[in-house]
Short mmCIF file of C-alpha atoms and ligand atoms in Angstrom, two decimals:
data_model
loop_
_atom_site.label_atom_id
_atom_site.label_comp_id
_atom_site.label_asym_id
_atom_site.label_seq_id
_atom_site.Cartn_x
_atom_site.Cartn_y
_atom_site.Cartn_z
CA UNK E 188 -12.26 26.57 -23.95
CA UNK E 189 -14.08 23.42 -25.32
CA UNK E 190 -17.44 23.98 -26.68
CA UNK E 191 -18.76 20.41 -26.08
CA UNK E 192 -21.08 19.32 -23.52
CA UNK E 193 -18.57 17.17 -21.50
CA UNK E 194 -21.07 16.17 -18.57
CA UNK E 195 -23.50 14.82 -21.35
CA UNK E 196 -21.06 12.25 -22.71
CA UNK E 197 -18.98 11.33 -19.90
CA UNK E 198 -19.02 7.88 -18.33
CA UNK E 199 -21.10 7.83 -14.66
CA UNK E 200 -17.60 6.42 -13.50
CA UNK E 201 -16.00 9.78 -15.05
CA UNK E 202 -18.51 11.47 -13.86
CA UNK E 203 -18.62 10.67 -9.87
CA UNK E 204 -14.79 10.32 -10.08
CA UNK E 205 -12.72 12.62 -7.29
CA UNK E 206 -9.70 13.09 -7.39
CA UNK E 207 -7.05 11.33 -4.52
CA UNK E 208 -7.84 13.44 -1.44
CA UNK E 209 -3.83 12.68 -0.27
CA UNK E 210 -2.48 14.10 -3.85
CA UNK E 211 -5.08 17.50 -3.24
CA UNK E 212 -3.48 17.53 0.31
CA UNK E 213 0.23 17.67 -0.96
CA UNK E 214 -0.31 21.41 -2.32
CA UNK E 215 0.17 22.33 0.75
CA UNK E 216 3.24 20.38 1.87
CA UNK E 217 4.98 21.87 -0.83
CA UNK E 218 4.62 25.44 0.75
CA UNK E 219 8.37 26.74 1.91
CA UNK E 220 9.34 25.61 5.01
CA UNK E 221 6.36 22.92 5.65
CA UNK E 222 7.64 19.60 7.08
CA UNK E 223 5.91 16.66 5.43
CA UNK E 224 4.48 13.78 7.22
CA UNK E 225 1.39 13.18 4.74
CA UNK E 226 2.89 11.85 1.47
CA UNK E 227 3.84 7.72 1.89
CA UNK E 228 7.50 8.44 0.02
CA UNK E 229 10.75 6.56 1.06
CA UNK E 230 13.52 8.79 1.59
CA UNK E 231 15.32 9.98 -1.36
CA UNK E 232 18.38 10.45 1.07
CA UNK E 233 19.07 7.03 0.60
CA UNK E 234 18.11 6.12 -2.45
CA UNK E 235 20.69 3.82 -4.12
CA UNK E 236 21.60 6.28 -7.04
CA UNK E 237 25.37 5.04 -7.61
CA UNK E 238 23.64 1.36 -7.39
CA UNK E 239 20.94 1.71 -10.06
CA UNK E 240 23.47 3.72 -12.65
CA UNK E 241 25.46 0.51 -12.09
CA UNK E 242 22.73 -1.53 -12.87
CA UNK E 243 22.35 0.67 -16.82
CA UNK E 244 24.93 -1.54 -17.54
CA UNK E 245 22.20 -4.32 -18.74
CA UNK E 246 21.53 -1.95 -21.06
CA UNK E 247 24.83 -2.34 -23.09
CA UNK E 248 24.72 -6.20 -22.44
CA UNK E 249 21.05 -6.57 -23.12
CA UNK E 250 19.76 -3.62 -24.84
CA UNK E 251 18.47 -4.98 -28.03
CA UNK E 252 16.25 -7.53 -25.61
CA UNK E 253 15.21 -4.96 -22.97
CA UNK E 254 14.42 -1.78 -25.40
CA UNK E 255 11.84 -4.30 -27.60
CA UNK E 256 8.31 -4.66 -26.25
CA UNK E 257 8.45 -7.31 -23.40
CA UNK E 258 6.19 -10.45 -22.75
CA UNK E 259 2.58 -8.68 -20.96
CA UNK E 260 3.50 -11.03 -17.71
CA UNK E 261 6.63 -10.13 -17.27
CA UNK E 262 10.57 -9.33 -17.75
CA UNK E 263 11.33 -13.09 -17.32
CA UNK E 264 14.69 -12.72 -15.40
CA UNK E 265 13.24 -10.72 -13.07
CA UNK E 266 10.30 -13.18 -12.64
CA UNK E 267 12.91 -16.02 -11.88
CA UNK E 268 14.56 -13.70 -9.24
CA UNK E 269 11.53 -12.67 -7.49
CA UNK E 270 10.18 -16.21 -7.28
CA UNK E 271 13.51 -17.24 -5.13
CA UNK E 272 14.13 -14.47 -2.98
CA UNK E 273 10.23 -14.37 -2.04
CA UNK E 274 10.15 -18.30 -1.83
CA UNK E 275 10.72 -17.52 2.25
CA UNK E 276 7.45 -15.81 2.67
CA UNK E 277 5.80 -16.84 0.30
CA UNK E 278 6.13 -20.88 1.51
CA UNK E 279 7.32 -21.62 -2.03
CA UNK E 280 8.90 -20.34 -5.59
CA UNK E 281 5.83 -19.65 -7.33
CA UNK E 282 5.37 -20.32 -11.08
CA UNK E 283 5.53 -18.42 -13.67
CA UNK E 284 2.00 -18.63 -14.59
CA UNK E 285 0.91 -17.66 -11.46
CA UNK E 286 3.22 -14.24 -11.49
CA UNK E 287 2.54 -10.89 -13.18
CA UNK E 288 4.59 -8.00 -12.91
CA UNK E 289 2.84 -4.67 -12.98
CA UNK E 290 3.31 -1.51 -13.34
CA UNK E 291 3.22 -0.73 -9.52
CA UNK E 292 0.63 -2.33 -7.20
CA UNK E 293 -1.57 0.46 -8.07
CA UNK E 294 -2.19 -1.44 -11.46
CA UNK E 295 -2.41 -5.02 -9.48
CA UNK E 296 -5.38 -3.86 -7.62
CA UNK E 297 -7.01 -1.80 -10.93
CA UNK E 298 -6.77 -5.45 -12.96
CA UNK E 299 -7.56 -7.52 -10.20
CA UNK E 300 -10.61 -5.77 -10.02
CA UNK E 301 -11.43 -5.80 -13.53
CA UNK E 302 -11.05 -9.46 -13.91
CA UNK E 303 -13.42 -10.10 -10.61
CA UNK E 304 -15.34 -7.07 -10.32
CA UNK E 305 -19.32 -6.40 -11.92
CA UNK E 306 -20.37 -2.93 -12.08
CA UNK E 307 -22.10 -2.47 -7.82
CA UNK E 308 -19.84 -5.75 -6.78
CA UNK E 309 -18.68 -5.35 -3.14
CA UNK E 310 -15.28 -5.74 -1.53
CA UNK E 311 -15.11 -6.04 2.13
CA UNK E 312 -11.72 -2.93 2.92
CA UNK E 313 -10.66 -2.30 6.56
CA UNK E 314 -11.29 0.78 8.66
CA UNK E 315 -9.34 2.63 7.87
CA UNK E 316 -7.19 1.05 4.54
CA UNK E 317 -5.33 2.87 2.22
CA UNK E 318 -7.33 5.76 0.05
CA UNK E 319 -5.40 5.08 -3.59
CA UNK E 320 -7.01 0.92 -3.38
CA UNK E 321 -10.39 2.36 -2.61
CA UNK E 322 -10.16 5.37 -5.72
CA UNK E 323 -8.72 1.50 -7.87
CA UNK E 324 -11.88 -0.08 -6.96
CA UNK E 325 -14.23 2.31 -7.41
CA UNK E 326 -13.10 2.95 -10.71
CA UNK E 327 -14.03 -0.42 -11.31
CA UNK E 328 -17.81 0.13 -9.91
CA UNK E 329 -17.31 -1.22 -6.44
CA UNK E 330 -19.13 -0.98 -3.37
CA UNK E 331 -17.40 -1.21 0.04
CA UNK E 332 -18.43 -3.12 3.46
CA UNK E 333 -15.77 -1.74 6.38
CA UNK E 334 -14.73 -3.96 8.74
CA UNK E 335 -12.66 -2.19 12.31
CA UNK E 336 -9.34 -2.32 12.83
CA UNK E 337 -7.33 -2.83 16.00
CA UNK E 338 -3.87 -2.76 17.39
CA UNK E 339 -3.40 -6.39 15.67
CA UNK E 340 -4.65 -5.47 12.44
CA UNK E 341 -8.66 -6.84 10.62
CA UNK E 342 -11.23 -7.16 13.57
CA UNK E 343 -11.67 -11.13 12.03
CA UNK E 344 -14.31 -11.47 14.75
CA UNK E 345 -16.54 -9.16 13.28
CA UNK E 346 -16.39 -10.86 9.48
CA UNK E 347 -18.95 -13.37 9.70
CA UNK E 348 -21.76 -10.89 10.37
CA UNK E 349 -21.00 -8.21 8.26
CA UNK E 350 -20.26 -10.80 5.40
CA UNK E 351 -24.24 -12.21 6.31
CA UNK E 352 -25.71 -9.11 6.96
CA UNK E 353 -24.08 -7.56 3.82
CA UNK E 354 -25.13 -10.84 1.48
CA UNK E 355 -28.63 -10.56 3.19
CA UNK E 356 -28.79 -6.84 2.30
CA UNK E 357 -28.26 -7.93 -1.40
CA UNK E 358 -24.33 -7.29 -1.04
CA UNK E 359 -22.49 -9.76 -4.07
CA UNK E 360 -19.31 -9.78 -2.02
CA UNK E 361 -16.45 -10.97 -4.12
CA UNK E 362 -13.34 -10.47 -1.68
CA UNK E 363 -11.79 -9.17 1.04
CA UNK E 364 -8.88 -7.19 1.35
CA UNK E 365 -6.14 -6.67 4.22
CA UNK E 366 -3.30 -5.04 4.16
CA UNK E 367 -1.49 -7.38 6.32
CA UNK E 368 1.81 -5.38 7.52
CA UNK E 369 2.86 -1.99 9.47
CA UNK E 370 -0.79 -1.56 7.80
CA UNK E 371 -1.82 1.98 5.74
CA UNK E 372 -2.44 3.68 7.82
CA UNK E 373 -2.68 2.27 11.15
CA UNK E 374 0.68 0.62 11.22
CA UNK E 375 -0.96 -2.49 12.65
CA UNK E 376 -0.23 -5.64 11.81
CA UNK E 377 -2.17 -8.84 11.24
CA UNK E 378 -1.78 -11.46 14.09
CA UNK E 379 -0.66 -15.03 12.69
CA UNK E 380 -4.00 -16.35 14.60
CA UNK E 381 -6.01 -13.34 12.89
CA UNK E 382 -4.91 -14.54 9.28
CA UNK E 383 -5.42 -18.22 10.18
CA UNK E 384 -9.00 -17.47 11.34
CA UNK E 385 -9.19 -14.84 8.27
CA UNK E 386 -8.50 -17.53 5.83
CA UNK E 387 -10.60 -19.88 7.57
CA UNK E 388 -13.47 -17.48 7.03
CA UNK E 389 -13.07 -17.01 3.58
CA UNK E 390 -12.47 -20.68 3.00
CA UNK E 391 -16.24 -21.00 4.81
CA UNK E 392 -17.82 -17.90 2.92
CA UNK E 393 -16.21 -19.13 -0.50
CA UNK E 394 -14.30 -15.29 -0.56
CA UNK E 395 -10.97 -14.47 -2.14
CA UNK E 396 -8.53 -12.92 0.07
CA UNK E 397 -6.51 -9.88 -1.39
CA UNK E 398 -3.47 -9.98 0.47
CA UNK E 399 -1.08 -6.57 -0.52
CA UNK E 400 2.04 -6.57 1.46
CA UNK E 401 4.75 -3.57 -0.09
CA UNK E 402 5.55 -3.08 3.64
CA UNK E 403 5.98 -6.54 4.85
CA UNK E 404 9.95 -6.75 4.47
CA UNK E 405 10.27 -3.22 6.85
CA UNK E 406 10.55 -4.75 10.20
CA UNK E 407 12.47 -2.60 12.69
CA UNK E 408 11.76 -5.26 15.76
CA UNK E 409 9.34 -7.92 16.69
CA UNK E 410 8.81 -10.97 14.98
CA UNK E 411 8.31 -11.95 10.98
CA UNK E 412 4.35 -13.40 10.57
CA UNK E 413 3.50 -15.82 7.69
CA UNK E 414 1.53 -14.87 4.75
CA UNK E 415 -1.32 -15.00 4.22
CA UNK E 416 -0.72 -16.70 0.84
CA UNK E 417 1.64 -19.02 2.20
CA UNK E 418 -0.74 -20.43 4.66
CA UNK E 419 -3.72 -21.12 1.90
CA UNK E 420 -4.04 -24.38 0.42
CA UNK E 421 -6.76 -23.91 -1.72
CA UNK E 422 -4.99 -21.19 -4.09
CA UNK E 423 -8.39 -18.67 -2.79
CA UNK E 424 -5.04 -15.77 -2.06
CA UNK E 425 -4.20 -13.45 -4.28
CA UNK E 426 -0.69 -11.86 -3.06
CA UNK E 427 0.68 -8.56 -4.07
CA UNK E 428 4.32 -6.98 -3.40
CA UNK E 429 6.18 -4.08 -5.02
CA UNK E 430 9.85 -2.14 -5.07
CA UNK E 431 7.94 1.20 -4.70
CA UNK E 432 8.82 0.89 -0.24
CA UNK E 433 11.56 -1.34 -0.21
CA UNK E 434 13.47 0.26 -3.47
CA UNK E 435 12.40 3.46 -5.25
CA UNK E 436 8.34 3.80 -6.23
CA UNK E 437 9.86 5.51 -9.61
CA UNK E 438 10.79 1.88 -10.81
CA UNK E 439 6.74 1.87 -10.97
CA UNK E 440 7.73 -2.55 -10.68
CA UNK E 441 6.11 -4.55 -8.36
CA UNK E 442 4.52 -8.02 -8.86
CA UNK E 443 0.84 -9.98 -8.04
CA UNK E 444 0.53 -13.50 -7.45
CA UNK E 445 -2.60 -15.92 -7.84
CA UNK E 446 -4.06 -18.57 -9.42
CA UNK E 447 -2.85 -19.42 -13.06
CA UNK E 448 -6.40 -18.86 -14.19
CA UNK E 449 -7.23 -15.66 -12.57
CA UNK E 450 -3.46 -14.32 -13.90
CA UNK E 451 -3.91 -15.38 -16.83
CA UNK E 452 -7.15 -13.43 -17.56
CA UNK E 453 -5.38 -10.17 -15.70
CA UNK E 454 -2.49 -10.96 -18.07
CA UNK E 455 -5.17 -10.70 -21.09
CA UNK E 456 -7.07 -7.37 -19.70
CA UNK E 457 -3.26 -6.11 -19.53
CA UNK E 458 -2.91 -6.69 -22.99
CA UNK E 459 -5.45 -4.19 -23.78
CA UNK E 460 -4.22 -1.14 -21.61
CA UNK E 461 -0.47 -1.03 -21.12
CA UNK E 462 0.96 -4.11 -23.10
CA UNK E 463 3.62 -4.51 -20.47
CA UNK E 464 5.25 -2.93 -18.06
CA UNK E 465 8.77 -0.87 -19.07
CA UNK E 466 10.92 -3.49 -19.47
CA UNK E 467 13.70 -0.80 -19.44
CA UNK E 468 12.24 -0.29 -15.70
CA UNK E 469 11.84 -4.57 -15.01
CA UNK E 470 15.40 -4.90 -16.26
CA UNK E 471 17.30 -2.12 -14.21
CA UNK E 472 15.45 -3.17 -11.56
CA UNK E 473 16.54 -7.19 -12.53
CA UNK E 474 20.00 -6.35 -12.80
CA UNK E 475 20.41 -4.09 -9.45
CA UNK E 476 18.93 -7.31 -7.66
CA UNK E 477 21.28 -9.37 -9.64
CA UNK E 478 24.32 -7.55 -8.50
CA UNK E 479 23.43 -8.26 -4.67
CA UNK E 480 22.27 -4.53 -4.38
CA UNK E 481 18.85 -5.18 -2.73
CA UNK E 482 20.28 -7.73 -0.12
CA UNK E 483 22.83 -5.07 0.93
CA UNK E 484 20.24 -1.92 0.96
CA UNK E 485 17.59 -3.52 2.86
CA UNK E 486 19.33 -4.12 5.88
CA UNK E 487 20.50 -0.49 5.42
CA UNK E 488 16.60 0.95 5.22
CA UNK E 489 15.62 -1.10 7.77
CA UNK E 490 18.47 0.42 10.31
CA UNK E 491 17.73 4.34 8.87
CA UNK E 492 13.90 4.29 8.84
CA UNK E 493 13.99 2.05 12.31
CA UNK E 494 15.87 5.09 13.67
CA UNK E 495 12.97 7.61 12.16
CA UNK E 496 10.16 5.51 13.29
CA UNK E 497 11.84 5.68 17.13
CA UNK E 498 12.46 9.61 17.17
CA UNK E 499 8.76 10.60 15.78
CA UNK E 500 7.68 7.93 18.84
CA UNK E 501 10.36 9.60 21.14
CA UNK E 502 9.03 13.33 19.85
CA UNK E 503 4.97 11.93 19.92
CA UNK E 504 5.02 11.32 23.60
CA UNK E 505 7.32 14.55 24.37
CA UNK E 506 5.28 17.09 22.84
CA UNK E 507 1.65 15.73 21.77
CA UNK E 508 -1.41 15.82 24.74
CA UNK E 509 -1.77 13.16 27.00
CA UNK E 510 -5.17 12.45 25.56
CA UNK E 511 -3.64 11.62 22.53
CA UNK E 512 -3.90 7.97 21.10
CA UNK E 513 -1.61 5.64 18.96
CA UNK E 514 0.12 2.41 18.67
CA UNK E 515 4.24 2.15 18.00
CA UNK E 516 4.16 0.46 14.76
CA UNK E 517 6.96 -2.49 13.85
CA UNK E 518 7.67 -1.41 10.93
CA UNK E 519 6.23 0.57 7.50
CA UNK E 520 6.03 3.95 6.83
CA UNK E 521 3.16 5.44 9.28
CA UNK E 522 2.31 6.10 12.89
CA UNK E 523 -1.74 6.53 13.00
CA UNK E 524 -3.38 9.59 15.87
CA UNK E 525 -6.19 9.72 17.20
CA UNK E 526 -7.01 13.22 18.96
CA UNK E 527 -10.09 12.32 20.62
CA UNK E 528 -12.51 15.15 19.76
CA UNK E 529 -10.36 16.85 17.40
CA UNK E 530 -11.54 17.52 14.00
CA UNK E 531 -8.72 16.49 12.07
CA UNK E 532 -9.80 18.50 8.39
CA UNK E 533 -9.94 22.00 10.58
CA UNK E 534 -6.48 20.55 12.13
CA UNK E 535 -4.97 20.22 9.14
CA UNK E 536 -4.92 23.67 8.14
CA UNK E 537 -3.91 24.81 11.30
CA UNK E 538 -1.19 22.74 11.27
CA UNK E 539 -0.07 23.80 7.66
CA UNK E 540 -0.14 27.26 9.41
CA UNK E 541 2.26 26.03 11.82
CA UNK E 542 4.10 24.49 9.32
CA UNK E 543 3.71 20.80 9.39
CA UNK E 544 0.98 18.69 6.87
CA UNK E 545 -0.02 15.38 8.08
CA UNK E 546 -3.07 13.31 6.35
CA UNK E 547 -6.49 13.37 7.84
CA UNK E 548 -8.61 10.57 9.02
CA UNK E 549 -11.56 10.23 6.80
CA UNK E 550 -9.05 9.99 3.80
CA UNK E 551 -8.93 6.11 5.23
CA UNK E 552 -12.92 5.22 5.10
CA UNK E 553 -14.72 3.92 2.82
CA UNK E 554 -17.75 5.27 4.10
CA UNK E 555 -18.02 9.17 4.91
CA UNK E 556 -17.90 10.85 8.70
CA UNK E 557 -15.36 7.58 9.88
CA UNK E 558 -12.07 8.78 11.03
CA UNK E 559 -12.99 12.39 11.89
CA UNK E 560 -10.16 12.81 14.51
CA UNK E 561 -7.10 10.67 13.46
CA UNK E 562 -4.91 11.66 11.41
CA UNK E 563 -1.59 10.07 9.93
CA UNK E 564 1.94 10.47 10.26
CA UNK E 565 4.57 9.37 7.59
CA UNK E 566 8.15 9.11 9.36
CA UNK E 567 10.20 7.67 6.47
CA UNK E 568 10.19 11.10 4.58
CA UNK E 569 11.49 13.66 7.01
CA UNK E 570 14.75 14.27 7.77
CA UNK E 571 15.76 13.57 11.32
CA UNK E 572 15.82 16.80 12.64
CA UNK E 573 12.85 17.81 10.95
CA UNK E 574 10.80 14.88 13.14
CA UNK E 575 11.32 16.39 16.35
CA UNK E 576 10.48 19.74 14.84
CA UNK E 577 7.42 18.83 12.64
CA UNK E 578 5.97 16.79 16.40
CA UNK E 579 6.55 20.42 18.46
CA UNK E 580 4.66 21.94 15.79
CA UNK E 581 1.75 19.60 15.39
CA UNK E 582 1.54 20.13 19.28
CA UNK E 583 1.35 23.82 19.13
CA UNK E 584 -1.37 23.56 15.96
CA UNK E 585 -3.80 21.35 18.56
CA UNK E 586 -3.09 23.34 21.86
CA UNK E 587 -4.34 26.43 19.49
CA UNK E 588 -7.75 24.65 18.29
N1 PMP N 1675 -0.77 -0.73 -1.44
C1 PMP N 1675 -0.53 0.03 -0.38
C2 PMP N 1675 -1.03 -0.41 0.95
C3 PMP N 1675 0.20 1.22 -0.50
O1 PMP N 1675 0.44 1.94 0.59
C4 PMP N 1675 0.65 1.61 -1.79
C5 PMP N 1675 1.45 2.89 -2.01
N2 PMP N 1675 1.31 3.87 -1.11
C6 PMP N 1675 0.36 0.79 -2.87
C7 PMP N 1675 -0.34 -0.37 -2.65
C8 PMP N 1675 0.77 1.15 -4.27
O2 PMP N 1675 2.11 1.04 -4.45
P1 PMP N 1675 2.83 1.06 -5.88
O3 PMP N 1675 1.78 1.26 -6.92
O4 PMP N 1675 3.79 2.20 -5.82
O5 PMP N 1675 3.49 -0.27 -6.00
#
């Protein structure tokens, strides 16, 4: 037991810190015989094991390279390769100065903050956005203005007045940021006329756009949309992308693109936490692309978690009340409920009872009481037979409240 006054020395950001509320929901899911929908993992079924001890081979090839601290922007190789196989969505190969690998996204969004963010700075999130960007930025001493979400992703309609009421309510807004595919969690997805008009706002407003897209290459049907980034002419988009979805999140490599100045100061704050990201981790992950592995297991995801996402849709309208709201998403990881008038946090432990976890609504808001009766649904995770199962159950744990 320590015998100093913690409280009295801690930072205010230490202080008022809490921890994720989806990692103090997992407890529960790992109770025997709980089916998980609330975690955001990929299925380790199909995780390209064989592939990936395959790709150690760089490490007899290149070891002496790869097991030496690495350049703070990136594994270069893996740089080159990312620039070309993204140059599709992203318009263009980007540069290397304006490309920083990172130690998942998770770290894009804490240095992308540091580098734009003064302590009570706003960002403008979407309700609901995903929980672990909003815990990023407020260790970095944001504040938050929501803006609603629809079945086609950002209400852009609604921008201009929140960004004039929030600027005339002393809000220093410095940018906004969508999660433009199969969204976290509401699965929606930003309309090619909502990101023109989004872009056109923030070109008006002088805002930068955040654009974070790990789900974008998971389409099971419907049609690609543009970037964001690839649409901007005026370099105002900063784009992120990662293999945590669309590979294996314990890579912990994913990449953020921008403006050469703005990298190049995240490149410097980098410099000062981490160094660089594992380049044992950059150059596995290098070499499995390298070999053709990524072109041949995306098709392969795409066709297993396609199948998942249609039998929790097929098991959602056989078993959950009528009343019950949601949109079939195109792709990504989540379906998003709404229960009109249920209280999600009382459902959840009812469903854990029943034997099913799922993640509650107001996880998603920025702002506290939003949300009370969603809740959502991860379908990449379960097993097939587990769907069906985990959808009866949920049923039975809201006919009993
Ligand atoms: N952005 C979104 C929208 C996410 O859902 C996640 C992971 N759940 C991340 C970023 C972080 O991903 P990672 O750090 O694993 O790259």
């Amino acid at each position: 037991m320590s015998t100093v006054n913690w409280d009295a020395r801690l930072s205010e950001i230490a202080l008022n810190v809490k921890p994720s509320p989806i990692r103090a929901l997992l407890k529960y899911t790992k109770t025997p015989g709980v089916i998980s929908f609330a975690g955001g993992n990929p299925d380790p079924a199909v995780f390209p094991v064989a592939e990936f001890a395959e790709a150690s081979q760089i490490l007899s090839r290149e070891g002496k390279d790869v097991l030496q601290y690495g350049a703070t922007n990136g594994y270069d190789p893996l740089k080159e390769y990312i620039s070309k196989w993204m140059a599709p969505r992203m318009g263009r190969e980007t540069k290397p100065d304006e490309m920083l690998i990172t130690t998942g996204s998770q770290e894009g969004m804490d240095l992308l903050c540091s580098v734009l963010l003064n302590d009570g700075d706003t960002i403008i999130v979407e309700g609901p956005t995903y929980p672990g960007a909003l815990h990023a930025m407020r260790n970095r001493g944001a504040r938050f203005l929501s803006v609603p979400c629809d079945k086609d992703g950002l209400c852009v309609d609604l921008l201009p007045g929140v960004i004039e009421q929030g600027r005339k309510d002393g809000h220093k807004i410095k940018f906004i940021y969508s999660i433009v595919n199969f969204q976290n969690p509401s699965g929606a997805t930003l309309s090619k006329e909502r990101r023109a008009k989004l872009l056109e706002i923030a070109e008006k407003y002088d805002l930068i756009i955040f654009e974070d897209d790990p789900y974008g290459h998971l389409r099971y049907n419907g049609e690609h949309v543009p970037t964001i980034f690839s649409m901007d002419k005026g370099g105002r988009v900063v784009y992120a992308c990662s293999f945590s979805k669309i590979l294996a999140p314990g890579t912990r490599v994913a990449w953020i693109v921008g403006a050469p100045e703005l990298i190049q100061k995240m490149v410097m704050i980098k410099q000062g936490t981490n160094l660089c990201t594992s380049v044992v981790a950059q150059a596995l992950v290098y070499e499995y692309c390298r070999l053709g592995h990524l072109d041949g297991f995306l098709p392969k995801i795409i066709a297993h978690y396609g199948k998942k996402r249609d039998a929790m849709d097929a098991a959602f309208k056989k078993y959950l009340p009528a009343n019950t709201r949601y949109h079939t998403p195109e792709g990504g990881f989540f379906f998003w409920l709404q229960v009109p008038g249920v209280d999600s946090t009382k459902l959840f432990m009812k469903a854990i009872d029943h034997g099913v976890a799922f993640v509650t609504g107001p996880a998603f808001y920025a702002e506290a009481g939003e949300g009370l009766d969603y809740m959502r649904t991860c379908f990449t995770f379960a097993q097939p037979e587990e769907i069906e199962e985990g959808a009866k159950r949920l049923a039975a744990a809201i006919k009993e409240l």
